[in-house]
């Protein structure tokens, strides 16, 4: 067996409407299910599916509501997902635009890093799932160990 690509991500969330607003309105995902505006509260579903504006595949993100009483993610070191990365462009100007959008929506930035091969902003969704928003640095040779194994440095935008 050989993995061809990462297909999709599924996250449990406490409040589907709050999470839909974050992923759709802050991060710009295209909601595909349930179709936005279909039936309002009476048609409320405990899930939402999205794909990126590129329409690369049938869905890339699925959110499933588990309710407000669900256990929180444990603090500190733990086994499991650390973060997932979303490529948002190819230039630092696009990263700066993302930073402005995050400030406009009141989304805290947890950190900013220069990884040599990528420049990254780190945020969390409303349930504490960490997300890396990144751009690839032009001209980096991905075949060199230095490009992938360099220690992270502070990023100044």
PDB file of C-alpha atoms in Angstrom:
ATOM      1  CA  UNK A   1       0.000   0.000   0.000  1.00  0.00           C
ATOM      2  CA  UNK A   2       1.112   3.543  -0.712  1.00  0.00           C
ATOM      3  CA  UNK A   3      -0.699   6.632   0.585  1.00  0.00           C
ATOM      4  CA  UNK A   4      -1.423   9.014  -2.298  1.00  0.00           C
ATOM      5  CA  UNK A   5      -2.425  12.131  -0.326  1.00  0.00           C
ATOM      6  CA  UNK A   6      -4.080  13.262   2.864  1.00  0.00           C
ATOM      7  CA  UNK A   7      -7.761  13.144   1.959  1.00  0.00           C
ATOM      8  CA  UNK A   8      -9.737  14.764   4.750  1.00  0.00           C
ATOM      9  CA  UNK A   9      -9.829  15.673   8.417  1.00  0.00           C
ATOM     10  CA  UNK A  10     -12.690  14.967  10.849  1.00  0.00           C
ATOM     11  CA  UNK A  11     -13.014  16.940  14.079  1.00  0.00           C
ATOM     12  CA  UNK A  12     -15.406  16.613  16.987  1.00  0.00           C
ATOM     13  CA  UNK A  13     -16.722  20.018  18.080  1.00  0.00           C
ATOM     14  CA  UNK A  14     -18.917  21.188  20.947  1.00  0.00           C
ATOM     15  CA  UNK A  15     -21.124  23.651  19.060  1.00  0.00           C
ATOM     16  CA  UNK A  16     -21.562  23.076  15.331  1.00  0.00           C
ATOM     17  CA  UNK A  17     -22.843  26.576  14.571  1.00  0.00           C
ATOM     18  CA  UNK A  18     -19.909  28.262  16.340  1.00  0.00           C
ATOM     19  CA  UNK A  19     -17.426  25.994  14.556  1.00  0.00           C
ATOM     20  CA  UNK A  20     -19.086  26.495  11.161  1.00  0.00           C
ATOM     21  CA  UNK A  21     -18.769  30.264  11.603  1.00  0.00           C
ATOM     22  CA  UNK A  22     -15.057  29.874  12.410  1.00  0.00           C
ATOM     23  CA  UNK A  23     -14.112  27.525   9.577  1.00  0.00           C
ATOM     24  CA  UNK A  24     -16.348  29.228   6.993  1.00  0.00           C
ATOM     25  CA  UNK A  25     -16.184  32.909   7.946  1.00  0.00           C
ATOM     26  CA  UNK A  26     -12.695  33.217   9.460  1.00  0.00           C
ATOM     27  CA  UNK A  27     -10.725  30.603   7.480  1.00  0.00           C
ATOM     28  CA  UNK A  28     -12.721  30.772   4.240  1.00  0.00           C
ATOM     29  CA  UNK A  29     -13.643  27.092   3.801  1.00  0.00           C
ATOM     30  CA  UNK A  30     -16.555  26.452   1.428  1.00  0.00           C
ATOM     31  CA  UNK A  31     -19.427  24.770   3.283  1.00  0.00           C
ATOM     32  CA  UNK A  32     -20.978  22.005   1.191  1.00  0.00           C
ATOM     33  CA  UNK A  33     -23.190  20.149   3.721  1.00  0.00           C
ATOM     34  CA  UNK A  34     -25.657  21.082   4.963  1.00  0.00           C
ATOM     35  CA  UNK A  35     -25.966  23.735   2.311  1.00  0.00           C
ATOM     36  CA  UNK A  36     -25.792  27.177   3.969  1.00  0.00           C
ATOM     37  CA  UNK A  37     -29.219  28.782   4.352  1.00  0.00           C
ATOM     38  CA  UNK A  38     -31.217  25.569   3.974  1.00  0.00           C
ATOM     39  CA  UNK A  39     -34.045  25.589   6.493  1.00  0.00           C
ATOM     40  CA  UNK A  40     -32.460  27.460   9.397  1.00  0.00           C
ATOM     41  CA  UNK A  41     -32.852  26.133  12.934  1.00  0.00           C
ATOM     42  CA  UNK A  42     -35.553  23.602  12.048  1.00  0.00           C
ATOM     43  CA  UNK A  43     -33.138  21.871   9.683  1.00  0.00           C
ATOM     44  CA  UNK A  44     -30.134  22.085  12.028  1.00  0.00           C
ATOM     45  CA  UNK A  45     -27.756  19.151  11.537  1.00  0.00           C
ATOM     46  CA  UNK A  46     -25.101  17.954  14.006  1.00  0.00           C
ATOM     47  CA  UNK A  47     -22.424  17.976  11.295  1.00  0.00           C
ATOM     48  CA  UNK A  48     -20.937  20.151   8.558  1.00  0.00           C
ATOM     49  CA  UNK A  49     -18.696  19.311   5.605  1.00  0.00           C
ATOM     50  CA  UNK A  50     -16.370  21.687   3.799  1.00  0.00           C
ATOM     51  CA  UNK A  51     -13.902  21.796   0.989  1.00  0.00           C
ATOM     52  CA  UNK A  52     -11.314  24.356   0.055  1.00  0.00           C
ATOM     53  CA  UNK A  53     -12.216  26.902  -2.618  1.00  0.00           C
ATOM     54  CA  UNK A  54     -10.004  24.927  -5.029  1.00  0.00           C
ATOM     55  CA  UNK A  55     -12.566  22.095  -4.974  1.00  0.00           C
ATOM     56  CA  UNK A  56      -9.731  19.542  -4.981  1.00  0.00           C
ATOM     57  CA  UNK A  57     -11.897  16.734  -3.615  1.00  0.00           C
ATOM     58  CA  UNK A  58     -15.404  15.890  -2.369  1.00  0.00           C
ATOM     59  CA  UNK A  59     -14.656  17.114   1.168  1.00  0.00           C
ATOM     60  CA  UNK A  60     -11.566  18.022   3.132  1.00  0.00           C
ATOM     61  CA  UNK A  61     -13.029  18.844   6.517  1.00  0.00           C
ATOM     62  CA  UNK A  62     -15.928  17.292   8.414  1.00  0.00           C
ATOM     63  CA  UNK A  63     -17.132  18.640  11.763  1.00  0.00           C
ATOM     64  CA  UNK A  64     -19.290  16.504  14.055  1.00  0.00           C
ATOM     65  CA  UNK A  65     -21.065  18.065  17.026  1.00  0.00           C
ATOM     66  CA  UNK A  66     -20.636  16.213  20.326  1.00  0.00           C
ATOM     67  CA  UNK A  67     -22.177  18.814  22.662  1.00  0.00           C
ATOM     68  CA  UNK A  68     -21.074  21.284  25.304  1.00  0.00           C
ATOM     69  CA  UNK A  69     -20.535  18.568  27.928  1.00  0.00           C
ATOM     70  CA  UNK A  70     -17.815  16.805  25.892  1.00  0.00           C
ATOM     71  CA  UNK A  71     -14.425  16.462  27.580  1.00  0.00           C
ATOM     72  CA  UNK A  72     -11.904  19.193  26.772  1.00  0.00           C
ATOM     73  CA  UNK A  73      -8.582  18.525  25.103  1.00  0.00           C
ATOM     74  CA  UNK A  74      -6.036  17.857  27.859  1.00  0.00           C
ATOM     75  CA  UNK A  75      -3.453  20.575  28.524  1.00  0.00           C
ATOM     76  CA  UNK A  76       0.272  20.052  27.975  1.00  0.00           C
ATOM     77  CA  UNK A  77       2.051  17.018  26.608  1.00  0.00           C
ATOM     78  CA  UNK A  78      -0.280  14.287  25.429  1.00  0.00           C
ATOM     79  CA  UNK A  79      -0.620  11.665  22.758  1.00  0.00           C
ATOM     80  CA  UNK A  80      -2.684  12.657  19.734  1.00  0.00           C
ATOM     81  CA  UNK A  81      -3.042  15.485  17.280  1.00  0.00           C
ATOM     82  CA  UNK A  82      -0.730  18.454  17.859  1.00  0.00           C
ATOM     83  CA  UNK A  83      -1.950  20.614  14.957  1.00  0.00           C
ATOM     84  CA  UNK A  84      -2.894  20.452  11.328  1.00  0.00           C
ATOM     85  CA  UNK A  85      -1.478  22.718   8.645  1.00  0.00           C
ATOM     86  CA  UNK A  86      -3.382  24.701   6.052  1.00  0.00           C
ATOM     87  CA  UNK A  87      -1.445  26.228   3.177  1.00  0.00           C
ATOM     88  CA  UNK A  88      -2.947  29.659   2.584  1.00  0.00           C
ATOM     89  CA  UNK A  89      -0.724  30.971  -0.185  1.00  0.00           C
ATOM     90  CA  UNK A  90       2.768  31.395  -1.498  1.00  0.00           C
ATOM     91  CA  UNK A  91       3.923  34.780  -0.152  1.00  0.00           C
ATOM     92  CA  UNK A  92       4.419  36.578   3.133  1.00  0.00           C
ATOM     93  CA  UNK A  93       1.940  39.197   1.846  1.00  0.00           C
ATOM     94  CA  UNK A  94      -0.748  36.495   1.979  1.00  0.00           C
ATOM     95  CA  UNK A  95       0.356  35.626   5.512  1.00  0.00           C
ATOM     96  CA  UNK A  96       0.113  39.319   6.446  1.00  0.00           C
ATOM     97  CA  UNK A  97      -3.415  39.441   4.990  1.00  0.00           C
ATOM     98  CA  UNK A  98      -4.318  36.382   7.077  1.00  0.00           C
ATOM     99  CA  UNK A  99      -2.889  38.093  10.168  1.00  0.00           C
ATOM    100  CA  UNK A 100      -5.092  41.128   9.467  1.00  0.00           C
ATOM    101  CA  UNK A 101      -8.178  38.896   9.015  1.00  0.00           C
ATOM    102  CA  UNK A 102      -7.423  37.123  12.303  1.00  0.00           C
ATOM    103  CA  UNK A 103      -7.117  40.480  14.095  1.00  0.00           C
ATOM    104  CA  UNK A 104     -10.364  41.689  12.480  1.00  0.00           C
ATOM    105  CA  UNK A 105     -12.236  38.582  13.701  1.00  0.00           C
ATOM    106  CA  UNK A 106     -10.663  38.595  17.171  1.00  0.00           C
ATOM    107  CA  UNK A 107      -8.891  35.269  16.600  1.00  0.00           C
ATOM    108  CA  UNK A 108      -5.789  35.109  18.817  1.00  0.00           C
ATOM    109  CA  UNK A 109      -2.460  34.195  17.218  1.00  0.00           C
ATOM    110  CA  UNK A 110      -0.678  31.638  19.392  1.00  0.00           C
ATOM    111  CA  UNK A 111       2.676  31.962  17.628  1.00  0.00           C
ATOM    112  CA  UNK A 112       4.574  32.776  14.454  1.00  0.00           C
ATOM    113  CA  UNK A 113       7.508  30.734  13.126  1.00  0.00           C
ATOM    114  CA  UNK A 114      10.051  30.736  10.322  1.00  0.00           C
ATOM    115  CA  UNK A 115      10.674  27.050   9.567  1.00  0.00           C
ATOM    116  CA  UNK A 116      13.067  27.843   6.663  1.00  0.00           C
ATOM    117  CA  UNK A 117      10.822  25.953   4.209  1.00  0.00           C
ATOM    118  CA  UNK A 118       7.621  27.587   5.456  1.00  0.00           C
ATOM    119  CA  UNK A 119       6.472  30.698   7.306  1.00  0.00           C
ATOM    120  CA  UNK A 120       3.655  29.971   9.734  1.00  0.00           C
ATOM    121  CA  UNK A 121       1.017  31.457  12.011  1.00  0.00           C
ATOM    122  CA  UNK A 122      -0.530  29.287  14.735  1.00  0.00           C
ATOM    123  CA  UNK A 123      -4.111  29.676  15.924  1.00  0.00           C
ATOM    124  CA  UNK A 124      -6.743  27.503  17.615  1.00  0.00           C
ATOM    125  CA  UNK A 125     -10.330  26.822  16.632  1.00  0.00           C
ATOM    126  CA  UNK A 126     -13.138  27.417  19.173  1.00  0.00           C
ATOM    127  CA  UNK A 127     -12.575  23.942  20.669  1.00  0.00           C
ATOM    128  CA  UNK A 128      -8.818  24.344  21.070  1.00  0.00           C
ATOM    129  CA  UNK A 129      -7.666  22.368  18.013  1.00  0.00           C
ATOM    130  CA  UNK A 130      -4.411  24.009  16.931  1.00  0.00           C
ATOM    131  CA  UNK A 131      -4.061  25.055  13.295  1.00  0.00           C
ATOM    132  CA  UNK A 132      -0.942  26.114  11.407  1.00  0.00           C
ATOM    133  CA  UNK A 133      -1.598  28.618   8.623  1.00  0.00           C
ATOM    134  CA  UNK A 134       1.439  28.635   6.350  1.00  0.00           C
ATOM    135  CA  UNK A 135       3.038  29.664   3.092  1.00  0.00           C
ATOM    136  CA  UNK A 136       5.878  27.818   1.375  1.00  0.00           C
ATOM    137  CA  UNK A 137       9.047  29.881   1.097  1.00  0.00           C
ATOM    138  CA  UNK A 138       9.902  30.359  -2.600  1.00  0.00           C
ATOM    139  CA  UNK A 139      13.127  28.826  -3.877  1.00  0.00           C
ATOM    140  CA  UNK A 140      13.578  26.236  -1.117  1.00  0.00           C
ATOM    141  CA  UNK A 141      14.933  22.877  -2.285  1.00  0.00           C
ATOM    142  CA  UNK A 142      12.683  20.366  -0.515  1.00  0.00           C
ATOM    143  CA  UNK A 143      15.201  17.593  -1.126  1.00  0.00           C
ATOM    144  CA  UNK A 144      17.782  19.082   1.260  1.00  0.00           C
ATOM    145  CA  UNK A 145      17.663  18.038   4.925  1.00  0.00           C
ATOM    146  CA  UNK A 146      18.416  21.659   5.938  1.00  0.00           C
ATOM    147  CA  UNK A 147      15.098  22.789   4.454  1.00  0.00           C
ATOM    148  CA  UNK A 148      13.032  20.346   6.484  1.00  0.00           C
ATOM    149  CA  UNK A 149      15.110  19.887   9.623  1.00  0.00           C
ATOM    150  CA  UNK A 150      16.097  23.447  10.493  1.00  0.00           C
ATOM    151  CA  UNK A 151      15.099  24.667  13.946  1.00  0.00           C
ATOM    152  CA  UNK A 152      12.171  27.064  14.008  1.00  0.00           C
ATOM    153  CA  UNK A 153      13.068  30.742  14.269  1.00  0.00           C
ATOM    154  CA  UNK A 154      10.843  33.673  15.208  1.00  0.00           C
ATOM    155  CA  UNK A 155       8.869  35.083  12.296  1.00  0.00           C
ATOM    156  CA  UNK A 156       8.497  38.838  11.944  1.00  0.00           C
ATOM    157  CA  UNK A 157       5.870  40.047   9.510  1.00  0.00           C
TER     158      UNK A 157
END
